[in-house]
Amino acid sequence: MGKYIIGIDVGGTNIQGGLIDPHGRIVSRAQVKTDAPLGADKVIERIAGIAGQLLEQSGVNRNEVAGIGAGVPGFIDVDRGVVLSAANLQWKDVPLAERLNNLTGLPVCIHHDVRMYVYGEAIQGAGRSFKHVLGLTIGTGLAAAYIDQGRILCGSKNMAGELGHIPMRGEQARCSCGMQGCLETVVSARGLIRQVTEAVRSGRPSRLAGLALREPGELTADAISAAYDEGDELAAEVYRHTGRLLGYGLAYAVTLLSPDVVIIGGGVASAGEKLLAPVRETLQASILPKYWSHLKIKTAQLGNDAGLIGSAAYARTKLDPLPE
Amino acid sequence: MGKYIIGIDVGGTNIQGGLIDPHGRIVSRAQVKTDAPLGADKVIERIAGIAGQLLEQSGVNRNEVAGIGAGVPGFIDVDRGVVLSAANLQWKDVPLAERLNNLTGLPVCIHHDVRMYVYGEAIQGAGRSFKHVLGLTIGTGLAAAYIDQGRILCGSKNMAGELGHIPMRGEQARCSCGMQGCLETVVSARGLIRQVTEAVRSGRPSRLAGLALREPGELTADAISAAYDEGDELAAEVYRHTGRLLGYGLAYAVTLLSPDVVIIGGGVASAGEKLLAPVRETLQASILPKYWSHLKIKTAQLGNDAGLIGSAAYARTKLDPLPE
């Protein structure tokens, strides 16, 4: 019989924790504000606090717990358990695993948050019956990871899977990464908002014009989705272009990686068919039938739990592996 | 001390074999025509014949040999050792491993020829000091494989790595696969010849005009390379476009896979800097500096031996693994 595992999802705003039983079920939850400006020490104390709270809440004994798995938004040295850099948290070279181990007495395994999100979906969510899983999250930005028969494709310096920074011919917008025309400049909440704002500024009529011309921050991806539902032509056009571009980007990824399933999650994915219909159409037209015929396109199933479920499940492979 | 391994590279024209010693050196070689039209039985007998010949030539005893590794151009079920289909050989569902084992008494491990070529370069050639190796061969077509820390990325149904069939926006030519605008329609010997022929037919002057307007088959990639050296502007332009397009294709692959090194082999790669200069220029402009700063672009080093060296090295991991 396996042990319990604590899964932690460290976000820029909140830290979420869950105690996962040997069957992969969340039996206890806790959440706390990240308050990153207080510094790494305080944040690590909060993570340790969540671990303690989860045990207390559930009555599970520390020696029934195999360890802690944590997903962190940044560049991670997985083997050494060090967060090399995390822009959202303003961390640099933080030995998270060691320090969390000192505070809790539990073994700790850390990894990149998006990889843990996709790992969670791959193992227990929309990808659980597939061997080769490509997962993406479309939120403020666009991130992705590929899980090949349970192994996370990391690549040199852990830099594999940067679907958001694939250069798209014909796209010109400046990306936050410093490059031009990255897929993320279109396929992201920021990208949707930029497209609407630019069109409105150039005189295109839209019921979003008022919002788009106000202070930055007023226009949201949700507002664009709502305008689409109300029949706004600009909103429809922007979703069509965004979906088509994602279809092209996925065509490259599918042709190179050959996943069984593509899982699409994150806030922008909640637009559903507005986005997915043009994705499917472009993808089908852009990949060989031998790929398309068995490829599944699915939306993520675990919602906000994917990250902590993935972190726990991945940590289990390292800290409490099942007998072969 | 490890054993000897027989490496076999089954091509559409020739079957090449080599006896590889425990240090990875080729100690004996043999070659025979494939004569695929004679049928699978005859071809398999010839492969078995090569294995026997290698032992005889070298005086190595059968019990010093761990087995046979063979690379075959087609879709392979690696686990079952079956060639599902191989267009060049006109094979369908041929249980090659079993039948070769019956004929030779040796264990047999088969895999896809391009993957074995890249595996050879990754383990013993231009990639031997790197962990994450993307390799491609540009010949009649364009094929690729990715070796991640010694593991071959195969994907669902063994269809990963189809770099040649990435759809390139803006390209219109019909591909042999039935799609339009695949990278291979430009980046391949066929692609170079097509570009020159189309330009000449539309009236572009070139010293290649005579060749291009004769029977198909007269104009070769080598002739285009030679024309470039003689200052032909059309040839220069065609190489520039081809290199740039390969740069874009590699930008997608590098961003998704994060290799340490890209190895370029095959006949067309012998054009060297004519092709590689625009590849590098486009690639550098199209990927994040964090990739470019440590990425190496290299030409293949093992020539025609890469396939049999790779087949033997891969077979060793299955049939005669080194102690950990």
PDB file of N, CA and C in Angstrom, chain B residues 60-140:
ATOM      1  N   VAL B  60      35.172 -14.195 -36.033  1.00  0.00           N
ATOM      2  CA  VAL B  60      34.506 -14.076 -34.734  1.00  0.00           C
ATOM      3  C   VAL B  60      33.484 -15.199 -34.606  1.00  0.00           C
ATOM      4  N   ASN B  61      33.449 -15.810 -33.440  1.00  0.00           N
ATOM      5  CA  ASN B  61      32.548 -16.935 -33.202  1.00  0.00           C
ATOM      6  C   ASN B  61      31.128 -16.454 -32.921  1.00  0.00           C
ATOM      7  N   ARG B  62      30.150 -17.225 -33.388  1.00  0.00           N
ATOM      8  CA  ARG B  62      28.753 -16.846 -33.222  1.00  0.00           C
ATOM      9  C   ARG B  62      28.395 -16.574 -31.755  1.00  0.00           C
ATOM     10  N   ASN B  63      28.994 -17.317 -30.834  1.00  0.00           N
ATOM     11  CA  ASN B  63      28.621 -17.110 -29.425  1.00  0.00           C
ATOM     12  C   ASN B  63      29.292 -15.882 -28.792  1.00  0.00           C
ATOM     13  N   GLU B  64      30.134 -15.220 -29.561  1.00  0.00           N
ATOM     14  CA  GLU B  64      30.668 -13.935 -29.097  1.00  0.00           C
ATOM     15  C   GLU B  64      29.788 -12.772 -29.544  1.00  0.00           C
ATOM     16  N   VAL B  65      28.717 -13.088 -30.288  1.00  0.00           N
ATOM     17  CA  VAL B  65      27.858 -12.051 -30.869  1.00  0.00           C
ATOM     18  C   VAL B  65      26.546 -11.973 -30.101  1.00  0.00           C
ATOM     19  N   ALA B  66      26.206 -10.775 -29.635  1.00  0.00           N
ATOM     20  CA  ALA B  66      24.974 -10.614 -28.846  1.00  0.00           C
ATOM     21  C   ALA B  66      23.731 -10.637 -29.713  1.00  0.00           C
ATOM     22  N   GLY B  67      23.876 -10.252 -30.981  1.00  0.00           N
ATOM     23  CA  GLY B  67      22.708 -10.268 -31.853  1.00  0.00           C
ATOM     24  C   GLY B  67      22.869  -9.338 -33.037  1.00  0.00           C
ATOM     25  N   ILE B  68      21.744  -9.108 -33.706  1.00  0.00           N
ATOM     26  CA  ILE B  68      21.710  -8.278 -34.911  1.00  0.00           C
ATOM     27  C   ILE B  68      20.798  -7.083 -34.668  1.00  0.00           C
ATOM     28  N   GLY B  69      21.271  -5.904 -35.041  1.00  0.00           N
ATOM     29  CA  GLY B  69      20.410  -4.721 -35.049  1.00  0.00           C
ATOM     30  C   GLY B  69      20.244  -4.260 -36.485  1.00  0.00           C
ATOM     31  N   ALA B  70      19.011  -4.044 -36.916  1.00  0.00           N
ATOM     32  CA  ALA B  70      18.786  -3.663 -38.312  1.00  0.00           C
ATOM     33  C   ALA B  70      17.889  -2.427 -38.415  1.00  0.00           C
ATOM     34  N   GLY B  71      18.263  -1.503 -39.264  1.00  0.00           N
ATOM     35  CA  GLY B  71      17.446  -0.330 -39.566  1.00  0.00           C
ATOM     36  C   GLY B  71      16.753  -0.518 -40.903  1.00  0.00           C
ATOM     37  N   VAL B  72      15.456  -0.258 -40.919  1.00  0.00           N
ATOM     38  CA  VAL B  72      14.647  -0.513 -42.112  1.00  0.00           C
ATOM     39  C   VAL B  72      13.839   0.740 -42.454  1.00  0.00           C
ATOM     40  N   PRO B  73      13.784   1.117 -43.737  1.00  0.00           N
ATOM     41  CA  PRO B  73      13.038   2.324 -44.121  1.00  0.00           C
ATOM     42  C   PRO B  73      11.543   2.051 -44.189  1.00  0.00           C
ATOM     43  N   GLY B  74      10.824   2.274 -43.092  1.00  0.00           N
ATOM     44  CA  GLY B  74       9.389   2.024 -43.114  1.00  0.00           C
ATOM     45  C   GLY B  74       8.794   2.202 -41.739  1.00  0.00           C
ATOM     46  N   PHE B  75       7.548   1.812 -41.600  1.00  0.00           N
ATOM     47  CA  PHE B  75       6.908   1.842 -40.286  1.00  0.00           C
ATOM     48  C   PHE B  75       7.185   0.523 -39.577  1.00  0.00           C
ATOM     49  N   ILE B  76       7.715   0.640 -38.371  1.00  0.00           N
ATOM     50  CA  ILE B  76       8.196  -0.545 -37.671  1.00  0.00           C
ATOM     51  C   ILE B  76       7.436  -0.702 -36.361  1.00  0.00           C
ATOM     52  N   ASP B  77       7.011  -1.908 -36.053  1.00  0.00           N
ATOM     53  CA  ASP B  77       6.565  -2.228 -34.699  1.00  0.00           C
ATOM     54  C   ASP B  77       7.798  -2.769 -33.978  1.00  0.00           C
ATOM     55  N   VAL B  78       8.438  -1.877 -33.226  1.00  0.00           N
ATOM     56  CA  VAL B  78       9.739  -2.209 -32.639  1.00  0.00           C
ATOM     57  C   VAL B  78       9.603  -3.351 -31.638  1.00  0.00           C
ATOM     58  N   ASP B  79       8.572  -3.311 -30.813  1.00  0.00           N
ATOM     59  CA  ASP B  79       8.422  -4.323 -29.762  1.00  0.00           C
ATOM     60  C   ASP B  79       8.244  -5.718 -30.344  1.00  0.00           C
ATOM     61  N   ARG B  80       7.451  -5.810 -31.405  1.00  0.00           N
ATOM     62  CA  ARG B  80       7.202  -7.126 -32.012  1.00  0.00           C
ATOM     63  C   ARG B  80       8.204  -7.474 -33.107  1.00  0.00           C
ATOM     64  N   GLY B  81       9.025  -6.478 -33.504  1.00  0.00           N
ATOM     65  CA  GLY B  81      10.021  -6.759 -34.537  1.00  0.00           C
ATOM     66  C   GLY B  81       9.430  -6.958 -35.918  1.00  0.00           C
ATOM     67  N   VAL B  82       8.301  -6.257 -36.160  1.00  0.00           N
ATOM     68  CA  VAL B  82       7.604  -6.430 -37.443  1.00  0.00           C
ATOM     69  C   VAL B  82       7.711  -5.146 -38.277  1.00  0.00           C
ATOM     70  N   VAL B  83       8.006  -5.293 -39.564  1.00  0.00           N
ATOM     71  CA  VAL B  83       7.945  -4.158 -40.485  1.00  0.00           C
ATOM     72  C   VAL B  83       6.491  -4.046 -40.955  1.00  0.00           C
ATOM     73  N   LEU B  84       5.807  -3.032 -40.474  1.00  0.00           N
ATOM     74  CA  LEU B  84       4.374  -2.899 -40.793  1.00  0.00           C
ATOM     75  C   LEU B  84       4.183  -2.536 -42.252  1.00  0.00           C
ATOM     76  N   SER B  85       5.002  -1.586 -42.725  1.00  0.00           N
ATOM     77  CA  SER B  85       4.983  -1.267 -44.147  1.00  0.00           C
ATOM     78  C   SER B  85       6.285  -0.576 -44.501  1.00  0.00           C
ATOM     79  N   ALA B  86       6.767  -0.860 -45.686  1.00  0.00           N
ATOM     80  CA  ALA B  86       7.996  -0.234 -46.181  1.00  0.00           C
ATOM     81  C   ALA B  86       7.814  -0.058 -47.676  1.00  0.00           C
ATOM     82  N   ALA B  87       7.500   1.187 -48.075  1.00  0.00           N
ATOM     83  CA  ALA B  87       7.142   1.462 -49.466  1.00  0.00           C
ATOM     84  C   ALA B  87       8.277   1.100 -50.421  1.00  0.00           C
ATOM     85  N   ASN B  88       9.523   1.491 -50.088  1.00  0.00           N
ATOM     86  CA  ASN B  88      10.667   1.231 -50.957  1.00  0.00           C
ATOM     87  C   ASN B  88      10.877  -0.251 -51.210  1.00  0.00           C
ATOM     88  N   LEU B  89      10.583  -1.055 -50.194  1.00  0.00           N
ATOM     89  CA  LEU B  89      10.830  -2.491 -50.284  1.00  0.00           C
ATOM     90  C   LEU B  89       9.579  -3.240 -50.727  1.00  0.00           C
ATOM     91  N   GLN B  90       8.465  -2.514 -50.745  1.00  0.00           N
ATOM     92  CA  GLN B  90       7.161  -3.129 -51.026  1.00  0.00           C
ATOM     93  C   GLN B  90       6.845  -4.238 -50.023  1.00  0.00           C
ATOM     94  N   TRP B  91       7.145  -3.942 -48.750  1.00  0.00           N
ATOM     95  CA  TRP B  91       6.850  -4.897 -47.673  1.00  0.00           C
ATOM     96  C   TRP B  91       5.607  -4.460 -46.928  1.00  0.00           C
ATOM     97  N   LYS B  92       4.871  -5.425 -46.437  1.00  0.00           N
ATOM     98  CA  LYS B  92       3.724  -5.161 -45.575  1.00  0.00           C
ATOM     99  C   LYS B  92       3.655  -6.277 -44.543  1.00  0.00           C
ATOM    100  N   ASP B  93       3.664  -5.905 -43.247  1.00  0.00           N
ATOM    101  CA  ASP B  93       3.559  -6.877 -42.157  1.00  0.00           C
ATOM    102  C   ASP B  93       4.559  -8.021 -42.294  1.00  0.00           C
ATOM    103  N   VAL B  94       5.817  -7.670 -42.399  1.00  0.00           N
ATOM    104  CA  VAL B  94       6.867  -8.682 -42.486  1.00  0.00           C
ATOM    105  C   VAL B  94       7.506  -8.842 -41.091  1.00  0.00           C
ATOM    106  N   PRO B  95       7.403 -10.048 -40.498  1.00  0.00           N
ATOM    107  CA  PRO B  95       7.995 -10.277 -39.166  1.00  0.00           C
ATOM    108  C   PRO B  95       9.501 -10.477 -39.272  1.00  0.00           C
ATOM    109  N   LEU B  96      10.194  -9.404 -39.592  1.00  0.00           N
ATOM    110  CA  LEU B  96      11.619  -9.476 -39.925  1.00  0.00           C
ATOM    111  C   LEU B  96      12.456 -10.057 -38.790  1.00  0.00           C
ATOM    112  N   ALA B  97      12.210  -9.598 -37.551  1.00  0.00           N
ATOM    113  CA  ALA B  97      13.060 -10.037 -36.443  1.00  0.00           C
ATOM    114  C   ALA B  97      12.964 -11.559 -36.272  1.00  0.00           C
ATOM    115  N   GLU B  98      11.746 -12.054 -36.278  1.00  0.00           N
ATOM    116  CA  GLU B  98      11.555 -13.487 -36.082  1.00  0.00           C
ATOM    117  C   GLU B  98      12.210 -14.298 -37.201  1.00  0.00           C
ATOM    118  N   ARG B  99      11.995 -13.842 -38.435  1.00  0.00           N
ATOM    119  CA  ARG B  99      12.505 -14.639 -39.565  1.00  0.00           C
ATOM    120  C   ARG B  99      14.023 -14.575 -39.658  1.00  0.00           C
ATOM    121  N   LEU B 100      14.589 -13.446 -39.308  1.00  0.00           N
ATOM    122  CA  LEU B 100      16.044 -13.322 -39.316  1.00  0.00           C
ATOM    123  C   LEU B 100      16.630 -14.149 -38.180  1.00  0.00           C
ATOM    124  N   ASN B 101      15.907 -14.201 -37.085  1.00  0.00           N
ATOM    125  CA  ASN B 101      16.339 -15.032 -35.958  1.00  0.00           C
ATOM    126  C   ASN B 101      16.313 -16.519 -36.331  1.00  0.00           C
ATOM    127  N   ASN B 102      15.268 -16.918 -37.054  1.00  0.00           N
ATOM    128  CA  ASN B 102      15.192 -18.318 -37.496  1.00  0.00           C
ATOM    129  C   ASN B 102      16.365 -18.689 -38.395  1.00  0.00           C
ATOM    130  N   LEU B 103      16.756 -17.745 -39.253  1.00  0.00           N
ATOM    131  CA  LEU B 103      17.830 -18.036 -40.212  1.00  0.00           C
ATOM    132  C   LEU B 103      19.221 -17.994 -39.593  1.00  0.00           C
ATOM    133  N   THR B 104      19.398 -17.147 -38.563  1.00  0.00           N
ATOM    134  CA  THR B 104      20.759 -16.936 -38.044  1.00  0.00           C
ATOM    135  C   THR B 104      20.973 -17.515 -36.649  1.00  0.00           C
ATOM    136  N   GLY B 105      19.887 -17.778 -35.933  1.00  0.00           N
ATOM    137  CA  GLY B 105      20.027 -18.213 -34.544  1.00  0.00           C
ATOM    138  C   GLY B 105      20.390 -17.079 -33.599  1.00  0.00           C
ATOM    139  N   LEU B 106      20.433 -15.862 -34.100  1.00  0.00           N
ATOM    140  CA  LEU B 106      20.808 -14.718 -33.256  1.00  0.00           C
ATOM    141  C   LEU B 106      19.566 -13.882 -32.905  1.00  0.00           C
ATOM    142  N   PRO B 107      19.554 -13.297 -31.701  1.00  0.00           N
ATOM    143  CA  PRO B 107      18.484 -12.353 -31.362  1.00  0.00           C
ATOM    144  C   PRO B 107      18.548 -11.155 -32.307  1.00  0.00           C
ATOM    145  N   VAL B 108      17.385 -10.599 -32.643  1.00  0.00           N
ATOM    146  CA  VAL B 108      17.337  -9.513 -33.625  1.00  0.00           C
ATOM    147  C   VAL B 108      16.502  -8.356 -33.079  1.00  0.00           C
ATOM    148  N   CYS B 109      16.983  -7.153 -33.332  1.00  0.00           N
ATOM    149  CA  CYS B 109      16.284  -5.951 -32.893  1.00  0.00           C
ATOM    150  C   CYS B 109      16.186  -5.023 -34.104  1.00  0.00           C
ATOM    151  N   ILE B 110      14.961  -4.635 -34.494  1.00  0.00           N
ATOM    152  CA  ILE B 110      14.839  -3.782 -35.678  1.00  0.00           C
ATOM    153  C   ILE B 110      14.232  -2.427 -35.298  1.00  0.00           C
ATOM    154  N   HIS B 111      14.523  -1.435 -36.123  1.00  0.00           N
ATOM    155  CA  HIS B 111      13.998  -0.090 -35.875  1.00  0.00           C
ATOM    156  C   HIS B 111      14.004   0.670 -37.203  1.00  0.00           C
ATOM    157  N   HIS B 112      13.468   1.885 -37.149  1.00  0.00           N
ATOM    158  CA  HIS B 112      13.364   2.732 -38.334  1.00  0.00           C
ATOM    159  C   HIS B 112      14.751   3.233 -38.766  1.00  0.00           C
ATOM    160  N   ASP B 113      15.037   3.191 -40.061  1.00  0.00           N
ATOM    161  CA  ASP B 113      16.399   3.480 -40.524  1.00  0.00           C
ATOM    162  C   ASP B 113      16.890   4.883 -40.167  1.00  0.00           C
ATOM    163  N   VAL B 114      16.016   5.893 -40.309  1.00  0.00           N
ATOM    164  CA  VAL B 114      16.475   7.258 -40.010  1.00  0.00           C
ATOM    165  C   VAL B 114      16.750   7.413 -38.517  1.00  0.00           C
ATOM    166  N   ARG B 115      15.919   6.784 -37.702  1.00  0.00           N
ATOM    167  CA  ARG B 115      16.170   6.848 -36.257  1.00  0.00           C
ATOM    168  C   ARG B 115      17.497   6.183 -35.920  1.00  0.00           C
ATOM    169  N   MET B 116      17.809   5.087 -36.616  1.00  0.00           N
ATOM    170  CA  MET B 116      19.084   4.409 -36.366  1.00  0.00           C
ATOM    171  C   MET B 116      20.258   5.247 -36.859  1.00  0.00           C
ATOM    172  N   TYR B 117      20.068   5.931 -37.981  1.00  0.00           N
ATOM    173  CA  TYR B 117      21.102   6.845 -38.493  1.00  0.00           C
ATOM    174  C   TYR B 117      21.379   7.930 -37.452  1.00  0.00           C
ATOM    175  N   VAL B 118      20.320   8.557 -36.962  1.00  0.00           N
ATOM    176  CA  VAL B 118      20.497   9.643 -35.993  1.00  0.00           C
ATOM    177  C   VAL B 118      21.024   9.086 -34.665  1.00  0.00           C
ATOM    178  N   TYR B 119      20.565   7.894 -34.306  1.00  0.00           N
ATOM    179  CA  TYR B 119      21.069   7.277 -33.074  1.00  0.00           C
ATOM    180  C   TYR B 119      22.576   7.053 -33.184  1.00  0.00           C
ATOM    181  N   GLY B 120      23.020   6.587 -34.336  1.00  0.00           N
ATOM    182  CA  GLY B 120      24.452   6.382 -34.557  1.00  0.00           C
ATOM    183  C   GLY B 120      25.227   7.681 -34.404  1.00  0.00           C
ATOM    184  N   GLU B 121      24.739   8.734 -35.045  1.00  0.00           N
ATOM    185  CA  GLU B 121      25.404  10.043 -34.930  1.00  0.00           C
ATOM    186  C   GLU B 121      25.350  10.542 -33.484  1.00  0.00           C
ATOM    187  N   ALA B 122      24.239  10.279 -32.803  1.00  0.00           N
ATOM    188  CA  ALA B 122      24.087  10.766 -31.426  1.00  0.00           C
ATOM    189  C   ALA B 122      25.059  10.061 -30.484  1.00  0.00           C
ATOM    190  N   ILE B 123      25.224   8.760 -30.678  1.00  0.00           N
ATOM    191  CA  ILE B 123      26.029   7.972 -29.735  1.00  0.00           C
ATOM    192  C   ILE B 123      27.509   8.016 -30.085  1.00  0.00           C
ATOM    193  N   GLN B 124      27.819   7.936 -31.394  1.00  0.00           N
ATOM    194  CA  GLN B 124      29.232   7.817 -31.760  1.00  0.00           C
ATOM    195  C   GLN B 124      29.710   8.890 -32.730  1.00  0.00           C
ATOM    196  N   GLY B 125      28.813   9.720 -33.223  1.00  0.00           N
ATOM    197  CA  GLY B 125      29.196  10.702 -34.234  1.00  0.00           C
ATOM    198  C   GLY B 125      29.187  12.124 -33.711  1.00  0.00           C
ATOM    199  N   ALA B 126      28.595  13.020 -34.501  1.00  0.00           N
ATOM    200  CA  ALA B 126      28.640  14.452 -34.185  1.00  0.00           C
ATOM    201  C   ALA B 126      27.929  14.804 -32.883  1.00  0.00           C
ATOM    202  N   GLY B 127      27.089  13.878 -32.373  1.00  0.00           N
ATOM    203  CA  GLY B 127      26.345  14.184 -31.161  1.00  0.00           C
ATOM    204  C   GLY B 127      26.891  13.507 -29.923  1.00  0.00           C
ATOM    205  N   ARG B 128      28.064  12.902 -30.026  1.00  0.00           N
ATOM    206  CA  ARG B 128      28.463  12.000 -28.931  1.00  0.00           C
ATOM    207  C   ARG B 128      28.717  12.707 -27.612  1.00  0.00           C
ATOM    208  N   SER B 129      28.957  14.016 -27.620  1.00  0.00           N
ATOM    209  CA  SER B 129      29.155  14.688 -26.325  1.00  0.00           C
ATOM    210  C   SER B 129      27.908  15.469 -25.895  1.00  0.00           C
ATOM    211  N   PHE B 130      26.763  15.149 -26.485  1.00  0.00           N
ATOM    212  CA  PHE B 130      25.529  15.883 -26.167  1.00  0.00           C
ATOM    213  C   PHE B 130      24.448  14.935 -25.667  1.00  0.00           C
ATOM    214  N   LYS B 131      23.550  15.481 -24.845  1.00  0.00           N
ATOM    215  CA  LYS B 131      22.482  14.663 -24.266  1.00  0.00           C
ATOM    216  C   LYS B 131      21.201  14.693 -25.087  1.00  0.00           C
ATOM    217  N   HIS B 132      20.946  15.833 -25.748  1.00  0.00           N
ATOM    218  CA  HIS B 132      19.679  16.013 -26.459  1.00  0.00           C
ATOM    219  C   HIS B 132      20.005  16.318 -27.911  1.00  0.00           C
ATOM    220  N   VAL B 133      19.747  15.328 -28.766  1.00  0.00           N
ATOM    221  CA  VAL B 133      20.250  15.396 -30.135  1.00  0.00           C
ATOM    222  C   VAL B 133      19.097  15.361 -31.135  1.00  0.00           C
ATOM    223  N   LEU B 134      18.993  16.416 -31.935  1.00  0.00           N
ATOM    224  CA  LEU B 134      18.059  16.408 -33.061  1.00  0.00           C
ATOM    225  C   LEU B 134      18.881  16.167 -34.319  1.00  0.00           C
ATOM    226  N   GLY B 135      18.526  15.128 -35.069  1.00  0.00           N
ATOM    227  CA  GLY B 135      19.294  14.820 -36.272  1.00  0.00           C
ATOM    228  C   GLY B 135      18.386  14.784 -37.475  1.00  0.00           C
ATOM    229  N   LEU B 136      18.903  15.256 -38.630  1.00  0.00           N
ATOM    230  CA  LEU B 136      18.090  15.148 -39.829  1.00  0.00           C
ATOM    231  C   LEU B 136      18.925  14.690 -40.997  1.00  0.00           C
ATOM    232  N   THR B 137      18.268  14.046 -41.949  1.00  0.00           N
ATOM    233  CA  THR B 137      18.932  13.686 -43.190  1.00  0.00           C
ATOM    234  C   THR B 137      18.174  14.349 -44.319  1.00  0.00           C
ATOM    235  N   ILE B 138      18.923  15.096 -45.114  1.00  0.00           N
ATOM    236  CA  ILE B 138      18.319  15.730 -46.281  1.00  0.00           C
ATOM    237  C   ILE B 138      18.851  15.029 -47.510  1.00  0.00           C
ATOM    238  N   GLY B 139      18.016  14.194 -48.085  1.00  0.00           N
ATOM    239  CA  GLY B 139      18.391  13.481 -49.307  1.00  0.00           C
ATOM    240  C   GLY B 139      17.276  13.723 -50.310  1.00  0.00           C
ATOM    241  N   THR B 140      16.793  12.644 -50.909  1.00  0.00           N
ATOM    242  CA  THR B 140      15.633  12.782 -51.787  1.00  0.00           C
ATOM    243  C   THR B 140      14.516  13.489 -51.036  1.00  0.00           C
TER     244      THR B 140
END
